[in-house]
Coordinates of C-alpha atoms (C1' of nucleotides) in Angstrom, one line a residue:
Chain A
X218 CA -18.8 17.4 72.4
X219 CA -16.9 14.5 70.7
X220 CA -13.2 14.1 70.9
X221 CA -11.4 17.3 70.3
X222 CA -7.9 17.9 69.2
X223 CA -5.4 20.0 71.0
X224 CA -1.8 21.2 70.4
X225 CA 1.2 19.5 72.0
X226 CA 1.8 22.6 74.0
X227 CA -1.7 22.5 75.4
X228 CA -1.3 18.9 76.3
X229 CA 1.8 19.8 78.3
X230 CA -0.1 22.4 80.3
X231 CA -3.1 20.2 81.1
X232 CA -1.4 18.1 83.7
X233 CA -0.6 21.2 85.6
X234 CA -4.1 22.4 85.5
X235 CA -5.3 19.0 86.7
X236 CA -2.9 19.0 89.6
X237 CA -3.9 22.5 90.6
X238 CA -7.6 21.7 90.4
X239 CA -7.2 18.5 92.5
X240 CA -5.6 20.5 95.3
X241 CA -8.2 23.2 95.2
X242 CA -11.4 23.3 97.2
X243 CA -13.4 25.8 95.2
X244 CA -16.7 24.9 93.9
X245 CA -16.1 26.8 90.6
X246 CA -12.9 27.8 88.8
X247 CA -12.4 30.3 86.0
X248 CA -9.8 30.4 83.3
X249 CA -8.7 33.7 84.8
X250 CA -7.9 32.1 88.1
X251 CA -5.8 29.4 86.5
X252 CA -4.0 31.9 84.4
X253 CA -3.1 33.9 87.4
X254 CA -1.9 30.8 89.2
X255 CA 0.5 29.8 86.5
X256 CA 1.2 33.3 85.1
X257 CA -0.2 32.4 81.7
X258 CA -2.3 34.4 79.3
X259 CA -6.0 34.2 80.2
X260 CA -7.1 33.5 76.6
X261 CA -4.6 30.7 76.3
X262 CA -6.0 29.0 79.4
X263 CA -9.6 29.5 78.1
X264 CA -8.7 27.8 74.9
X265 CA -7.0 25.0 76.7
X266 CA -10.1 24.4 78.8
X267 CA -12.4 24.7 75.8
X268 CA -10.4 21.8 74.3
X269 CA -11.1 19.5 77.2
X270 CA -14.3 20.6 78.8
X271 CA -17.4 18.6 77.7
X272 CA -20.0 20.8 79.4
X273 CA -18.4 24.2 78.9
X274 CA -18.2 26.9 81.5
X275 CA -20.9 29.4 82.5
X276 CA -20.4 33.1 82.3
X277 CA -19.7 34.9 85.6
X278 CA -19.0 31.6 87.3
X279 CA -16.6 29.6 85.3
X280 CA -16.3 25.9 85.3
X281 CA -17.5 23.4 87.9
X282 CA -14.2 22.2 89.4
X283 CA -15.1 18.6 89.8
X284 CA -16.4 18.1 86.3
X285 CA -13.4 19.9 84.9
X286 CA -11.2 17.5 86.8
X287 CA -13.2 14.6 85.3
X288 CA -12.9 16.0 81.8
X289 CA -9.1 16.5 82.2
X290 CA -8.6 13.0 83.5
X291 CA -10.7 11.6 80.7
X292 CA -8.9 13.6 78.1
X293 CA -5.4 12.8 79.4
X294 CA -6.3 9.1 79.4
X295 CA -5.7 8.8 83.2
X296 CA -8.8 6.6 83.5
X297 CA -7.6 3.8 81.3
X298 CA -4.8 2.4 83.4
X299 CA -1.9 1.3 81.2
X300 CA 0.3 -1.5 82.3
X301 CA 4.0 -0.7 81.8
X302 CA 7.3 -2.4 82.1
X303 CA 10.6 -0.8 82.9
X304 CA 14.0 -1.9 81.7
X305 CA 17.1 -0.9 83.6
X306 CA 16.8 -1.1 87.4
X307 CA 19.6 1.2 88.5
X308 CA 19.1 4.2 90.8
X309 CA 16.8 5.9 88.4
X310 CA 14.8 2.7 87.6
X311 CA 14.4 2.1 91.3
X312 CA 13.2 5.7 91.8
X313 CA 10.6 5.2 89.2
X314 CA 9.5 1.8 90.5
X315 CA 9.1 3.2 94.0
X316 CA 7.3 6.3 92.8
X317 CA 3.8 6.1 94.3
X318 CA 2.2 8.6 92.0
X319 CA 2.0 6.7 88.7
X320 CA -1.4 5.3 89.4
X321 CA -2.8 8.8 89.4
X322 CA -1.5 9.2 85.9
X323 CA -2.9 6.0 84.6
X324 CA 0.4 4.1 84.6
X325 CA 1.0 0.9 86.4
X326 CA 4.5 -0.6 86.4
X327 CA 3.9 -4.3 86.5
X328 CA 7.5 -5.6 86.1
X329 CA 11.1 -4.6 85.7
X330 CA 13.9 -6.1 83.7
X331 CA 17.6 -5.8 84.0
X332 CA 20.4 -7.8 82.5
X333 CA 22.4 -7.6 85.7
X334 CA 19.7 -9.6 87.5
X335 CA 20.3 -13.3 87.2
X336 CA 17.2 -14.3 89.1
X337 CA 14.0 -12.6 89.8
X338 CA 14.0 -10.2 92.7
X339 CA 11.6 -8.0 94.5
X340 CA 12.0 -4.2 94.5
X341 CA 9.3 -2.8 96.6
X342 CA 6.2 -4.3 95.3
X343 CA 7.5 -4.9 91.8
X344 CA 9.3 -8.0 90.6
X345 CA 12.4 -7.6 88.5
X346 CA 13.4 -10.3 86.1
X347 CA 16.5 -11.1 84.0
X348 CA 16.5 -9.1 80.8
X349 CA 16.2 -12.2 78.6
X350 CA 12.7 -12.9 79.9
X351 CA 11.5 -9.6 78.8
X352 CA 10.3 -10.2 75.2
X353 CA 8.4 -13.3 76.0
X354 CA 6.6 -11.9 79.0
X355 CA 5.7 -8.6 77.4
X356 CA 4.3 -10.4 74.4
X357 CA 2.2 -12.7 76.6
X358 CA 0.8 -9.9 78.7
X359 CA 0.3 -7.6 75.7
X360 CA 2.0 -4.6 77.4
X361 CA 2.1 -1.5 75.2
X362 CA 4.2 0.9 77.3
X363 CA 7.9 0.5 78.0
X364 CA 10.2 2.7 80.1
X365 CA 13.9 2.7 79.3
X366 CA 16.3 3.6 82.1
X367 CA 19.4 2.0 80.8
X368 CA 22.5 3.8 79.6
X369 CA 22.9 5.1 76.1
X370 CA 24.9 2.1 74.9
X371 CA 22.1 -0.3 75.5
X372 CA 19.2 2.0 74.8
X373 CA 18.7 1.1 71.1
X374 CA 19.0 -2.6 71.8
X375 CA 16.4 -2.5 74.5
X376 CA 14.2 -0.4 72.3
X377 CA 14.4 -2.9 69.5
X378 CA 13.5 -5.7 71.8
X379 CA 10.5 -3.8 73.1
X380 CA 9.2 -3.1 69.7
X381 CA 9.6 -6.7 68.7
X382 CA 7.6 -7.6 71.8
X383 CA 4.8 -5.3 70.6
X384 CA 5.4 -2.2 72.6
X385 CA 3.8 1.0 71.1
X386 CA 4.9 3.8 73.4
X387 CA 8.3 4.3 74.9
X388 CA 9.4 6.6 77.7
X389 CA 13.1 7.1 77.1
X390 CA 15.2 8.3 80.0
X391 CA 18.5 7.6 78.2
X392 CA 20.1 10.5 76.3
X393 CA 20.1 8.4 73.1
X394 CA 17.8 9.4 70.3
X395 CA 16.0 6.1 69.6
X396 CA 15.1 5.0 66.1
X397 CA 11.6 3.6 65.9
X398 CA 9.0 2.8 63.3
X399 CA 6.2 5.3 62.5
X400 CA 3.6 3.8 64.8
X401 CA 5.7 3.8 67.9
X402 CA 5.7 7.0 70.1
X403 CA 8.9 7.9 71.9
X404 CA 8.8 10.5 74.7
X405 CA 12.2 11.6 75.6
X406 CA 13.0 12.6 79.1
X407 CA 16.2 14.2 78.2
X408 CA 17.9 15.9 81.0
X409 CA 20.6 17.4 78.7
X410 CA 17.8 19.4 77.1
X411 CA 16.9 21.0 80.4
X412 CA 20.4 21.4 81.4
X413 CA 21.1 23.3 78.3
X414 CA 18.5 25.9 79.2
X415 CA 19.7 26.2 82.8
X416 CA 23.3 26.3 82.0
X417 CA 22.8 29.0 79.4
X418 CA 20.7 31.1 81.9
X419 CA 23.5 31.0 84.4
X420 CA 26.2 31.8 82.0
X421 CA 24.4 34.7 80.6
X422 CA 23.4 36.0 84.0
X423 CA 27.1 35.8 85.0
X424 CA 28.2 37.9 82.0
X425 CA 25.7 40.6 81.7
X426 CA 22.5 40.3 80.0
X427 CA 19.5 39.0 81.9
X428 CA 17.0 39.1 79.2
X429 CA 16.0 35.4 79.5
X430 CA 12.6 35.3 81.0
X431 CA 11.5 32.7 83.5
X432 CA 9.2 30.8 81.2
X433 CA 7.7 27.9 83.0
X434 CA 6.3 26.3 80.0
Chain B
X64 CA 30.3 36.6 65.1
X65 CA 29.3 37.9 68.6
X66 CA 26.7 36.3 70.8
X67 CA 23.8 35.2 68.8
X68 CA 20.3 34.5 70.0
X69 CA 18.3 31.4 69.3
X70 CA 14.8 30.2 70.0
X71 CA 13.9 28.0 72.9
X72 CA 13.1 25.2 70.5
X73 CA 16.5 25.5 68.9
X74 CA 18.1 25.4 72.3
X75 CA 16.4 22.1 73.0
X76 CA 17.7 20.5 69.8
X77 CA 21.3 21.6 70.2
X78 CA 22.2 19.0 72.9
X79 CA 21.1 16.3 70.6
X80 CA 23.3 17.6 67.8
X81 CA 26.2 17.8 70.2
X82 CA 25.8 14.3 71.4
X83 CA 25.6 13.0 67.9
X84 CA 28.6 14.9 66.7
X85 CA 30.6 13.7 69.7
X86 CA 29.9 10.1 68.8
X87 CA 30.7 10.6 65.1
X88 CA 34.1 10.1 63.5
X89 CA 33.6 12.1 60.3
X90 CA 35.9 15.0 59.5
X91 CA 33.1 17.1 58.2
X92 CA 29.3 17.1 58.9
X93 CA 26.5 18.8 57.0
X94 CA 23.2 20.1 58.1
X95 CA 21.6 17.6 55.7
X96 CA 23.3 14.7 57.5
X97 CA 22.1 15.8 60.9
X98 CA 18.6 16.4 59.6
X99 CA 18.5 12.9 58.3
X100 CA 19.7 11.5 61.6
X101 CA 17.0 13.1 63.6
X102 CA 14.3 13.3 60.9
X103 CA 14.2 17.0 61.0
X104 CA 13.8 19.5 58.3
X105 CA 17.1 20.4 56.7
X106 CA 16.6 24.1 56.7
X107 CA 15.7 24.0 60.4
X108 CA 19.0 22.3 61.2
X109 CA 20.9 24.8 59.0
X110 CA 19.4 27.7 60.9
X111 CA 20.2 26.0 64.2
X112 CA 23.8 25.5 63.2
X113 CA 24.0 29.0 61.8
X114 CA 23.0 30.3 65.3
X115 CA 25.9 28.6 67.0
X116 CA 28.7 28.2 64.5
X117 CA 31.4 30.9 64.8
X118 CA 33.2 30.0 61.7
X119 CA 30.4 29.0 59.4
X120 CA 30.3 26.1 57.1
X121 CA 31.8 25.8 53.7
X122 CA 29.8 25.0 50.6
X123 CA 30.0 21.4 49.4
X124 CA 31.8 20.3 52.6
X125 CA 29.7 21.4 55.5
X126 CA 31.1 22.1 58.9
X127 CA 34.3 20.9 60.5
X128 CA 33.0 18.5 63.1
X129 CA 35.4 19.4 65.9
X130 CA 34.9 23.1 65.6
X131 CA 31.2 22.6 65.5
X132 CA 31.4 20.6 68.7
X133 CA 33.5 23.4 70.3
X134 CA 30.9 26.0 69.2
X135 CA 28.1 24.0 70.6
X136 CA 29.8 23.5 73.9
X137 CA 30.6 27.1 74.1
X138 CA 27.1 28.2 73.2
X139 CA 25.4 25.8 75.6
X140 CA 27.7 27.0 78.4
X141 CA 29.2 23.6 79.0
X142 CA 32.6 25.1 79.3
X143 CA 31.8 27.2 82.3
X144 CA 31.3 24.5 84.9
X145 CA 28.5 25.5 87.3
X146 CA 28.5 24.2 90.8
X147 CA 25.2 22.9 91.9
X148 CA 23.5 21.6 95.1
X149 CA 20.7 19.1 95.3
X150 CA 18.0 18.9 97.9
X151 CA 16.2 15.7 98.5
X152 CA 18.4 12.6 98.5
X153 CA 15.9 9.8 98.0
X154 CA 16.1 7.4 95.1
X155 CA 15.9 10.1 92.5
X156 CA 18.4 12.3 94.3
X157 CA 20.8 9.5 94.5
X158 CA 20.4 8.7 90.9
X159 CA 21.3 12.2 90.0
X160 CA 24.2 12.4 92.4
X161 CA 25.7 9.2 91.0
X162 CA 25.1 10.2 87.4
X163 CA 28.5 10.5 85.9
X164 CA 27.6 12.6 82.9
X165 CA 26.9 16.0 84.5
X166 CA 30.4 17.2 84.1
X167 CA 30.0 16.9 80.4
X168 CA 27.1 19.3 80.6
X169 CA 28.9 21.8 82.7
X170 CA 27.2 20.8 86.0
X171 CA 29.0 19.8 89.1
X172 CA 26.9 18.7 92.1
X173 CA 29.1 19.7 95.0
X174 CA 26.8 18.8 97.9
X175 CA 23.4 17.3 98.8
X176 CA 21.0 18.2 101.5
X177 CA 18.1 16.3 103.1
X178 CA 16.1 16.9 106.2
X179 CA 16.1 13.2 107.0
X180 CA 19.9 13.2 107.4
X181 CA 20.9 14.1 110.9
X182 CA 24.6 14.1 110.3
X183 CA 26.6 14.5 107.2
X184 CA 27.0 11.3 105.1
X185 CA 28.8 10.3 102.0
X186 CA 26.8 9.2 98.9
X187 CA 29.3 8.2 96.3
X188 CA 31.7 11.1 96.1
X189 CA 29.2 13.6 97.3
X190 CA 28.6 14.7 100.9
X191 CA 25.0 15.0 102.0
X192 CA 24.3 17.4 104.9
X193 CA 21.2 18.0 107.1
X194 CA 18.8 20.4 105.4
X195 CA 19.3 23.1 108.0
X196 CA 22.9 23.6 106.9
X197 CA 21.8 24.4 103.3
X198 CA 21.2 28.1 103.3
X199 CA 24.4 29.0 105.1
X200 CA 26.6 26.8 103.0
X201 CA 25.1 27.8 99.7
X202 CA 25.5 31.5 100.5
X203 CA 29.1 31.1 101.5
X204 CA 29.9 29.1 98.4
X205 CA 27.9 31.4 96.2
X206 CA 26.2 28.6 94.4
X207 CA 23.7 29.6 91.8
X208 CA 22.1 26.3 90.7
X209 CA 19.8 24.2 92.8
X210 CA 18.2 20.9 92.1
X211 CA 15.0 20.0 93.8
X212 CA 14.2 16.3 94.2
X213 CA 11.8 16.4 97.2
X214 CA 8.1 15.7 97.1
X215 CA 5.6 18.3 96.2
X216 CA 4.7 19.1 99.7
X217 CA 8.2 20.4 100.5
X218 CA 9.1 21.8 97.1
X219 CA 8.0 25.4 97.6
X220 CA 9.7 25.6 101.0
X221 CA 12.9 24.2 99.6
X222 CA 12.6 26.6 96.7
X223 CA 12.2 29.6 99.0
X224 CA 15.2 28.6 101.0
X225 CA 17.2 28.3 97.9
X226 CA 16.2 31.7 96.7
X227 CA 17.0 33.3 100.0
X228 CA 20.4 31.7 99.7
X229 CA 21.0 33.4 96.4
X230 CA 20.2 30.6 93.9
X231 CA 19.3 31.9 90.5
X232 CA 18.4 28.7 88.5
X233 CA 16.3 25.8 89.8
X234 CA 15.9 22.4 88.2
X235 CA 12.7 21.2 89.6
X236 CA 11.9 17.4 89.6
X237 CA 8.9 17.8 91.8
X238 CA 5.5 18.0 90.1
X239 CA 4.8 21.2 91.9
X240 CA 4.8 24.5 90.0
X241 CA 7.1 26.7 91.9
X242 CA 6.5 30.4 92.5
X243 CA 9.7 32.4 92.0
X244 CA 10.7 36.0 91.4
X245 CA 11.4 37.2 87.9
X246 CA 15.1 36.8 87.9
X247 CA 15.1 33.1 88.9
X248 CA 14.8 30.5 86.2
X249 CA 12.9 27.3 86.9
X250 CA 13.3 24.4 84.6
X251 CA 10.6 21.8 85.3
X252 CA 11.4 18.1 84.7
X253 CA 7.8 17.2 85.0
X254 CA 7.1 13.5 84.3
X255 CA 3.4 14.1 84.4
X256 CA 3.8 16.1 81.3
X257 CA 5.5 13.3 79.4
X258 CA 3.1 10.8 80.8
X259 CA 0.2 12.8 79.5
X260 CA 1.5 12.6 76.0
X261 CA 2.3 8.8 76.3
X262 CA -1.0 8.0 77.9
X263 CA -3.0 9.8 75.3
X264 CA -1.1 8.0 72.5
X265 CA -1.9 4.6 74.0
X266 CA -5.5 5.5 74.6
X267 CA -6.0 6.7 71.1
X268 CA -4.2 3.8 69.6
X269 CA -6.5 1.5 71.5
X270 CA -9.6 3.1 70.3
X271 CA -9.1 3.8 66.6
X272 CA -7.2 6.8 65.4
X273 CA -3.5 6.7 65.1
X274 CA -2.9 10.1 63.7
X275 CA -0.5 11.2 66.4
X276 CA 2.9 11.4 64.8
X277 CA 6.0 10.3 66.6
X278 CA 7.5 13.8 67.0
X279 CA 10.7 13.5 68.9
X280 CA 11.1 17.2 69.6
Chain C
dT46 C1' 39.5 24.2 32.4
dT47 C1' 34.7 23.6 32.5
dC48 C1' 30.7 21.3 34.1
dT49 C1' 27.9 19.3 37.7
dA50 C1' 26.3 18.2 42.2
dT51 C1' 26.2 19.6 46.8
dT52 C1' 26.0 22.7 50.5
dT53 C1' 25.7 27.1 52.7
dG54 C1' 23.3 31.3 53.7
dA55 C1' 19.7 34.4 52.8
dT56 C1' 15.0 35.5 51.9
dA57 C1' 10.3 34.4 51.5
dT58 C1' 6.3 31.7 52.6
dA59 C1' 3.5 28.8 55.6
dA60 C1' 2.0 26.8 59.8
dT61 C1' 1.5 26.9 64.6
dT62 C1' 1.0 29.1 68.8
dT63 C1' 0.1 33.0 71.6
dT64 C1' -2.2 37.2 72.6
dA65 C1' -5.7 40.9 71.9
dT66 C1' -10.4 42.4 71.3
dC67 C1' -15.3 42.2 71.6
dG68 C1' -20.1 40.8 72.1
dA69 C1' -23.3 37.9 74.6
dA70 C1' -24.7 35.5 78.6
dT71 C1' -25.3 35.3 83.4
dT72 C1' -25.0 36.2 88.0
dA73 C1' -24.7 39.2 92.1
dG74 C1' -26.0 43.2 94.3
dG75 C1' -28.6 47.0 94.7
Chain D
dC101 C1' -36.2 44.6 88.2
dC102 C1' -32.3 47.0 86.8
dT103 C1' -27.3 47.7 86.7
dA104 C1' -22.6 46.5 86.8
dA105 C1' -19.1 43.2 86.9
dT106 C1' -17.4 38.8 85.2
dT107 C1' -16.7 35.2 82.3
dC108 C1' -17.1 32.6 78.3
dG109 C1' -16.6 31.8 73.5
dA110 C1' -15.5 33.5 69.0
dT111 C1' -12.8 36.0 65.9
dA112 C1' -8.8 38.7 64.7
dA113 C1' -4.1 40.0 65.1
dA114 C1' 0.6 39.2 66.4
dA115 C1' 4.5 36.5 67.4
dT116 C1' 7.1 32.5 67.0
dT117 C1' 8.6 28.5 64.7
dA118 C1' 9.0 25.6 60.7
dT119 C1' 9.5 24.9 55.7
dA120 C1' 10.3 26.2 50.9
dT121 C1' 13.0 28.4 47.3
dC122 C1' 17.0 30.2 45.3
dA123 C1' 21.6 32.3 44.4
dA124 C1' 26.4 31.9 45.4
dA125 C1' 30.4 29.1 46.4
dT126 C1' 33.2 25.3 45.9
dA127 C1' 34.9 20.6 45.5
dG128 C1' 35.5 17.0 42.4
dA129 C1' 34.9 14.8 38.0
dA130 C1' 35.2 15.0 33.1

DNA sequence: TTCTATTTGATATAATTTTATCGAATTAGG
DNA sequence: CCTAATTCGATAAAATTATATCAAATAGAA
């Protein structure tokens, strides 16, 4: 069984499967069912599931839903809760801080930082500190995950500070492409990327061709 | 020259190139320079540029920066401004409404809707209306792009309403996988997807292997 | 002018990801 | 107990995407 590898594309589909399974009530689920649900190829889903399932599925029945959920959560690392900090507490930062669902994904935002805050302040259940306290606190608490929700001008500076403080994974909501050392992972949440796809779809639809298919993944 | 096609992957890189070119001051830029900037393969960038450039580059000099910017903007559809509406004006919705940069991407959020609003109300420069006014107003104004920032429970309902109102492209910030007809494009901004990648990176780093490479794209 | 280094654009190869096919296992229903 | 319908898992083929190689063009130096 051991730890299997999977493609980045597969990794992106897994959260959807997990969400779907959680909201289902079936005893067993099959790759075919999931494929239908998400309009994916059946073999693709089978391979995705094969990559995460520890017990395998049985012919004619499929997978036990609950154990597949467990395998997915395990594989995605949702069981090891990671403490995270967020820098930049504007509208977006507040939205993230108040988002209830992160615990389900193994993320716990323990503190926020913002250079506009002169004193610590409470946002929901999270305390926001002045930016200059960041490095020290992150170091002491050994936090490995940082969320950047500042504007593009400050993004690289914040990123550098985070790395100095020992952060190893960065979730970047700024449209700036961060420069980081090899061992740090940056996940960009770049809205411009999505917008490009949407905008082009609309432009093309307006002119003539409508060949662009509604690919969800 | 005509309209060229490009892969989905290419499309996702283009906004980064554009951003970089805008902030540069060089007279000319080469594929090699861009590749270095983003740590991409040089040939890959060359092909990306070949897909969008109308005038081509010249040997030994590369592309004229300003005309490449123009080509990118044209290709990405940033010149045809698309009016958009947003449904769900919580923290995230407000963040998007107040985000200044959309104009640069060819998006103009003209109105917001939220079922919690009983009367129309001003958020920044955007007016937010009660949800029930949505369908009618969108139809009358012939808006084609909808942004969904409601929770997963309401997402499909909002989506259906949008489609009935004639919307053809949906930018979905809820973690729900929307069911839509063939001719409607959904672009998911699914944070769970990103979180999966981050969370796994941290878990693996903690255990032992650190083979996961910091792929930006 | 001639030589050299750089850069494009085209073609070819490789890697990754998706899709198709098929046999074996197993369950449900007769 | 037999049969038919599913489903998995494995292997093969196709499609997409990324990378390598090379000739032609050209700017700039010698």
